[in-house]
mmCIF file of C-alpha atoms in Angstrom:
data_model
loop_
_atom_site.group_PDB
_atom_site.id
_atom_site.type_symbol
_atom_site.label_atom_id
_atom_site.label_comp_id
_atom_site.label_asym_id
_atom_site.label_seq_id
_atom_site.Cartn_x
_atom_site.Cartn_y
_atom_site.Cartn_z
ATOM 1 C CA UNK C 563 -85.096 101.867 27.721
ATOM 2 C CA UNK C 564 -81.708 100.158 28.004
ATOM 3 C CA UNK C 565 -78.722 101.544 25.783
ATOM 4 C CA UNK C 566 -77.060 98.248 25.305
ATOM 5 C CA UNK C 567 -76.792 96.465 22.022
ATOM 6 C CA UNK C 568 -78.586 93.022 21.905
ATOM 7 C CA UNK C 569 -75.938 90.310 21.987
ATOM 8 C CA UNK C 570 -74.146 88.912 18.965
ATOM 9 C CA UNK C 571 -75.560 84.990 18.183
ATOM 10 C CA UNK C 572 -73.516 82.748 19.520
ATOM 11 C CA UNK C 573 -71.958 84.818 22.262
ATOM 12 C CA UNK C 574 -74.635 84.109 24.647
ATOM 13 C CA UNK C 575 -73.082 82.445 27.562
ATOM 14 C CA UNK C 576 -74.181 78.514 28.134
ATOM 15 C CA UNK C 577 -73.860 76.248 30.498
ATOM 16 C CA UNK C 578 -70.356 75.748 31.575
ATOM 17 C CA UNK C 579 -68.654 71.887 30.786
ATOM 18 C CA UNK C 580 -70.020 69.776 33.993
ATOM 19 C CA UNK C 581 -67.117 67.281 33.888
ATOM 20 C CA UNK C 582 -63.442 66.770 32.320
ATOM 21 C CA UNK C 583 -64.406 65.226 29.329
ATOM 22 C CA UNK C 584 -66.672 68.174 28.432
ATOM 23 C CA UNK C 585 -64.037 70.073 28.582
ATOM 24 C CA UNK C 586 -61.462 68.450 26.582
ATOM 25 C CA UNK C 587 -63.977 66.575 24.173
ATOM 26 C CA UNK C 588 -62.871 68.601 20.890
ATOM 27 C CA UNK C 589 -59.189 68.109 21.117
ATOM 28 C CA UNK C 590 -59.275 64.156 22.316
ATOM 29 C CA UNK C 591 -61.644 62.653 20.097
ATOM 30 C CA UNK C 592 -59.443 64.049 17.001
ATOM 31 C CA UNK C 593 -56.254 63.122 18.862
ATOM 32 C CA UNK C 594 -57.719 59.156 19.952
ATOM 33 C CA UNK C 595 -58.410 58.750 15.946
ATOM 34 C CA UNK C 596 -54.911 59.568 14.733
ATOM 35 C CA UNK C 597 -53.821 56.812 17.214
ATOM 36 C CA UNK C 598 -55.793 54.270 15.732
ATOM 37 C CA UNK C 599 -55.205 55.159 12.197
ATOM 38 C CA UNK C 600 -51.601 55.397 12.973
ATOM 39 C CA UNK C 601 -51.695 51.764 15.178
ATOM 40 C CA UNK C 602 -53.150 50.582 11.975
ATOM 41 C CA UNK C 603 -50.653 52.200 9.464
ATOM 42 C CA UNK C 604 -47.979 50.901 11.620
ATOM 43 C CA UNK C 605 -49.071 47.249 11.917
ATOM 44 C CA UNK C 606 -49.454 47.456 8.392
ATOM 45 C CA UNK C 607 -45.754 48.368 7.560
ATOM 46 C CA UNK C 608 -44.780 45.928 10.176
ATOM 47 C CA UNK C 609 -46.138 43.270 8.241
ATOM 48 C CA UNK C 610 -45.362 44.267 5.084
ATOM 49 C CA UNK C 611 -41.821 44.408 6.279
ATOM 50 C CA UNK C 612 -41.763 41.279 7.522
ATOM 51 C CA UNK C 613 -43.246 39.064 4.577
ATOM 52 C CA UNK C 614 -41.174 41.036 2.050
ATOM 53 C CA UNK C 615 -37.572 40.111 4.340
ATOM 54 C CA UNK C 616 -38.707 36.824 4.275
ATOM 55 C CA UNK C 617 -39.110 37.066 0.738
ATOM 56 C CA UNK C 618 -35.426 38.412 0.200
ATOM 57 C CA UNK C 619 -34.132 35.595 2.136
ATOM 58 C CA UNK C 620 -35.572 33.056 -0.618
ATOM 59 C CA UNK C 621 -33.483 31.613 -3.062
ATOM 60 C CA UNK C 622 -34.547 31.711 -6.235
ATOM 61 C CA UNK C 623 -34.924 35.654 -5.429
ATOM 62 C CA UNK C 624 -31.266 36.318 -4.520
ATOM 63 C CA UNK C 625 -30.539 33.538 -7.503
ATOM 64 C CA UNK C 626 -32.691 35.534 -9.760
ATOM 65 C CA UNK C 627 -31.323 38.938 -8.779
ATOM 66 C CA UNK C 628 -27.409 37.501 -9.018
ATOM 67 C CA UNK C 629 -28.186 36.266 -12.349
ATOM 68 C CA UNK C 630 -29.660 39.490 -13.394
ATOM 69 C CA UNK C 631 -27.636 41.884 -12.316
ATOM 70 C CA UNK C 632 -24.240 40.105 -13.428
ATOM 71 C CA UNK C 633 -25.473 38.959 -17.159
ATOM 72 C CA UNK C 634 -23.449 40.556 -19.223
ATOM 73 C CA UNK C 635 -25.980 40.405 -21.887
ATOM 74 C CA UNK C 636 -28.468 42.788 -19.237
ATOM 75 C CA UNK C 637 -25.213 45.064 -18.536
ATOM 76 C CA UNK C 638 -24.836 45.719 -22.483
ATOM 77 C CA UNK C 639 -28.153 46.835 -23.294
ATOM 78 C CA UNK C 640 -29.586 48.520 -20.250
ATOM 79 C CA UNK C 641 -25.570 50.007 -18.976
ATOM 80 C CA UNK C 642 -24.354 49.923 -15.651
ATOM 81 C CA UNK C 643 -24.833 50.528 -12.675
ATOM 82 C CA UNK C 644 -27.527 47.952 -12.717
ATOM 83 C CA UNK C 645 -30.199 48.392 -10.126
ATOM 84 C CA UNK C 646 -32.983 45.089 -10.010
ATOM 85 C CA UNK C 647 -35.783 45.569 -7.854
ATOM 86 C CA UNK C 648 -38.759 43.171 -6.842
ATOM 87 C CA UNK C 649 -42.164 43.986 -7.660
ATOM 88 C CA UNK C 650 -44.426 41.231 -7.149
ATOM 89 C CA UNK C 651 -44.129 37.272 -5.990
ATOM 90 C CA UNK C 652 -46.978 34.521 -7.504
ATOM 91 C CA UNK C 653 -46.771 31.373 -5.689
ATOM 92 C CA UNK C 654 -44.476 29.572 -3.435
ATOM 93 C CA UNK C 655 -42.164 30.670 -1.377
ATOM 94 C CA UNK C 656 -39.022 28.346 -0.820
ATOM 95 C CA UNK C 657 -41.011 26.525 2.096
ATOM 96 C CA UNK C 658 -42.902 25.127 -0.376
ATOM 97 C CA UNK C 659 -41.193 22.660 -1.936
ATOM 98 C CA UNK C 660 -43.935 21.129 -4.500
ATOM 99 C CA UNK C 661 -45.295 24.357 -6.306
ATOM 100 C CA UNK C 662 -43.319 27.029 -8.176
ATOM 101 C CA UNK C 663 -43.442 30.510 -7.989
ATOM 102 C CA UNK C 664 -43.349 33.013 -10.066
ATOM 103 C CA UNK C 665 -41.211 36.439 -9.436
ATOM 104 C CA UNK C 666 -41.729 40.079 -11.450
ATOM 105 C CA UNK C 667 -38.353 41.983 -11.125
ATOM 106 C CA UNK C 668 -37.841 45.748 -12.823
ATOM 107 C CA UNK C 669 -34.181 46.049 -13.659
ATOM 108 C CA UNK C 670 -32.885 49.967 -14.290
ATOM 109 C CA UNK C 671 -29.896 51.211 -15.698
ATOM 110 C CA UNK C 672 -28.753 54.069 -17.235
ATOM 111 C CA UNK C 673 -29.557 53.047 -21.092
ATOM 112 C CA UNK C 674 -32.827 52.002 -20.278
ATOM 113 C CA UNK C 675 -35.421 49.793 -18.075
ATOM 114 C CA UNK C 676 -36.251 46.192 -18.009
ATOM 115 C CA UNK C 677 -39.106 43.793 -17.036
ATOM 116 C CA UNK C 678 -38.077 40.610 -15.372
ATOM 117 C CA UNK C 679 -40.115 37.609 -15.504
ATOM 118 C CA UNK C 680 -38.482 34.406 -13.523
ATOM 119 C CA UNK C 681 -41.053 31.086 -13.605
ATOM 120 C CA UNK C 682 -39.014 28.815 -10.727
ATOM 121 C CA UNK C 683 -39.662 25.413 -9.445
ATOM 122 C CA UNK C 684 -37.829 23.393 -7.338
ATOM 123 C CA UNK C 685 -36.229 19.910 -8.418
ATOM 124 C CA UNK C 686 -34.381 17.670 -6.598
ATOM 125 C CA UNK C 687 -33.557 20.551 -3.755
ATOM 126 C CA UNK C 688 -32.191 23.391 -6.251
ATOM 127 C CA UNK C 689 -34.097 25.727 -8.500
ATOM 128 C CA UNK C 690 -35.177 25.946 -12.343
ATOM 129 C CA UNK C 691 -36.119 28.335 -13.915
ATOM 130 C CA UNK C 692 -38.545 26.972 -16.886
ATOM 131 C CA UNK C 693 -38.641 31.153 -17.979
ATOM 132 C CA UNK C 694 -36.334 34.152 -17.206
ATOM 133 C CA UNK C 695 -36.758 36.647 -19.489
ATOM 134 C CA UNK C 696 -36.001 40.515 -19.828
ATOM 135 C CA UNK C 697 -38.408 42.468 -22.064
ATOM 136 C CA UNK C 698 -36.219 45.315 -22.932
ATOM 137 C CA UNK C 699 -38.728 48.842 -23.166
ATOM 138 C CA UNK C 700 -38.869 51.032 -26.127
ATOM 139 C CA UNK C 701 -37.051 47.473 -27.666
ATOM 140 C CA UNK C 702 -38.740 44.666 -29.093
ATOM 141 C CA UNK C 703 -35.968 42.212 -27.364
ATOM 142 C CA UNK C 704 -36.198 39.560 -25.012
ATOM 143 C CA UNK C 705 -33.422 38.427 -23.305
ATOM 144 C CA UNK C 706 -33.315 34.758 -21.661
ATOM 145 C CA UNK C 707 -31.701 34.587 -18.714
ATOM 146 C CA UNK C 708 -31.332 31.281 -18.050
ATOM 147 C CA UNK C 709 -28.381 28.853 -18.064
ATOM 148 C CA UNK C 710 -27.805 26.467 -20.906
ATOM 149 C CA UNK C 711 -28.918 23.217 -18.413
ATOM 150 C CA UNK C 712 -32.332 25.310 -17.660
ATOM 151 C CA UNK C 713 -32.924 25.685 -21.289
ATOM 152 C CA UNK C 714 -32.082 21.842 -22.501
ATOM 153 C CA UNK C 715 -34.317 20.432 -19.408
ATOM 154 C CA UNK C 716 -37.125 23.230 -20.559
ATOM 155 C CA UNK C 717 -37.151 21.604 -23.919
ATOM 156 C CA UNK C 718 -37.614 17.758 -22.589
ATOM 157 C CA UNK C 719 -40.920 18.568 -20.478
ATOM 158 C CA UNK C 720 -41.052 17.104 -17.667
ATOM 159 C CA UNK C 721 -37.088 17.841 -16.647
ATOM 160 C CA UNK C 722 -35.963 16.261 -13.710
#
């Protein structure tokens, strides 16, 4: 009789790897998927980057933004600094000169936070805005935003 132990399960030796990819089959199949998820994250962001610059180069964004962040009614009630962010954009862009769009702007300050609706449509190769309003949180206020011509040509449907 033999005095050896019977070997543990699994420790029995097998076949050794025939080629290369045998071999390194564990740590390249895991390291081939994180390059695909991350080519896919990164086309993502690339995209998202790009629609969202060409969305900050459109003007009734940086006209809504101005007008927010300098009214002094919006400087009063939320306190300053004033920080206006985009959140979402309905619609046309400026490209597209026969619909309107509508932007969704959060506006923070130290007071409190704001909700920014701006309705825009172009006429005549500038901007209205037939609504710009800030709904003031933990407030039942609105503000309107808009200039005294916006809210005259508002009230005369259709403006031109």
């Amino acid at each position: 009789m033999s005095t050896k132990p019977p070997p543990l399960p699994g420790s029995m030796p097998g076949k050794p790897p025939r080629n290369w990819l045998q071999r390194n089959l564990k740590w390249l199949l895991p390291l081939l998927m994180l390059g695909v998820v991350g080519t896919f994250a990164w086309l993502f962001w690339r995209g998202y980057h790009q629609v969202e610059g060409h969305m900050q180069q459109d003007s009734p964004y940086l006209e809504a933004i101005k007008r927010a962040s300098s009214s002094d009614e919006m400087k009063t009630v939320l306190g300053t600094p004033l920080q206006v962010t985009l959140v979402a954009v309905e619609g046309a862009i400026e490209g597209d000169a026969a619909q309107s769009g509508t932007y969704r702007f959060r506006a923070k300050g130290p007071k409190c936070d704001a909700r920014i609706v701006a309705e825009a449509r172009r006429v005549e190769k500038r901007w209205v805005y037939d609504r710009f309003a800030a709904d003031i949180e933990g407030w039942n206020v609105r503000l309107d935003l808009r200039t005294d011509e916006e809210k005259a040509c508002a009230a005369q449907l259709p403006c031109d």
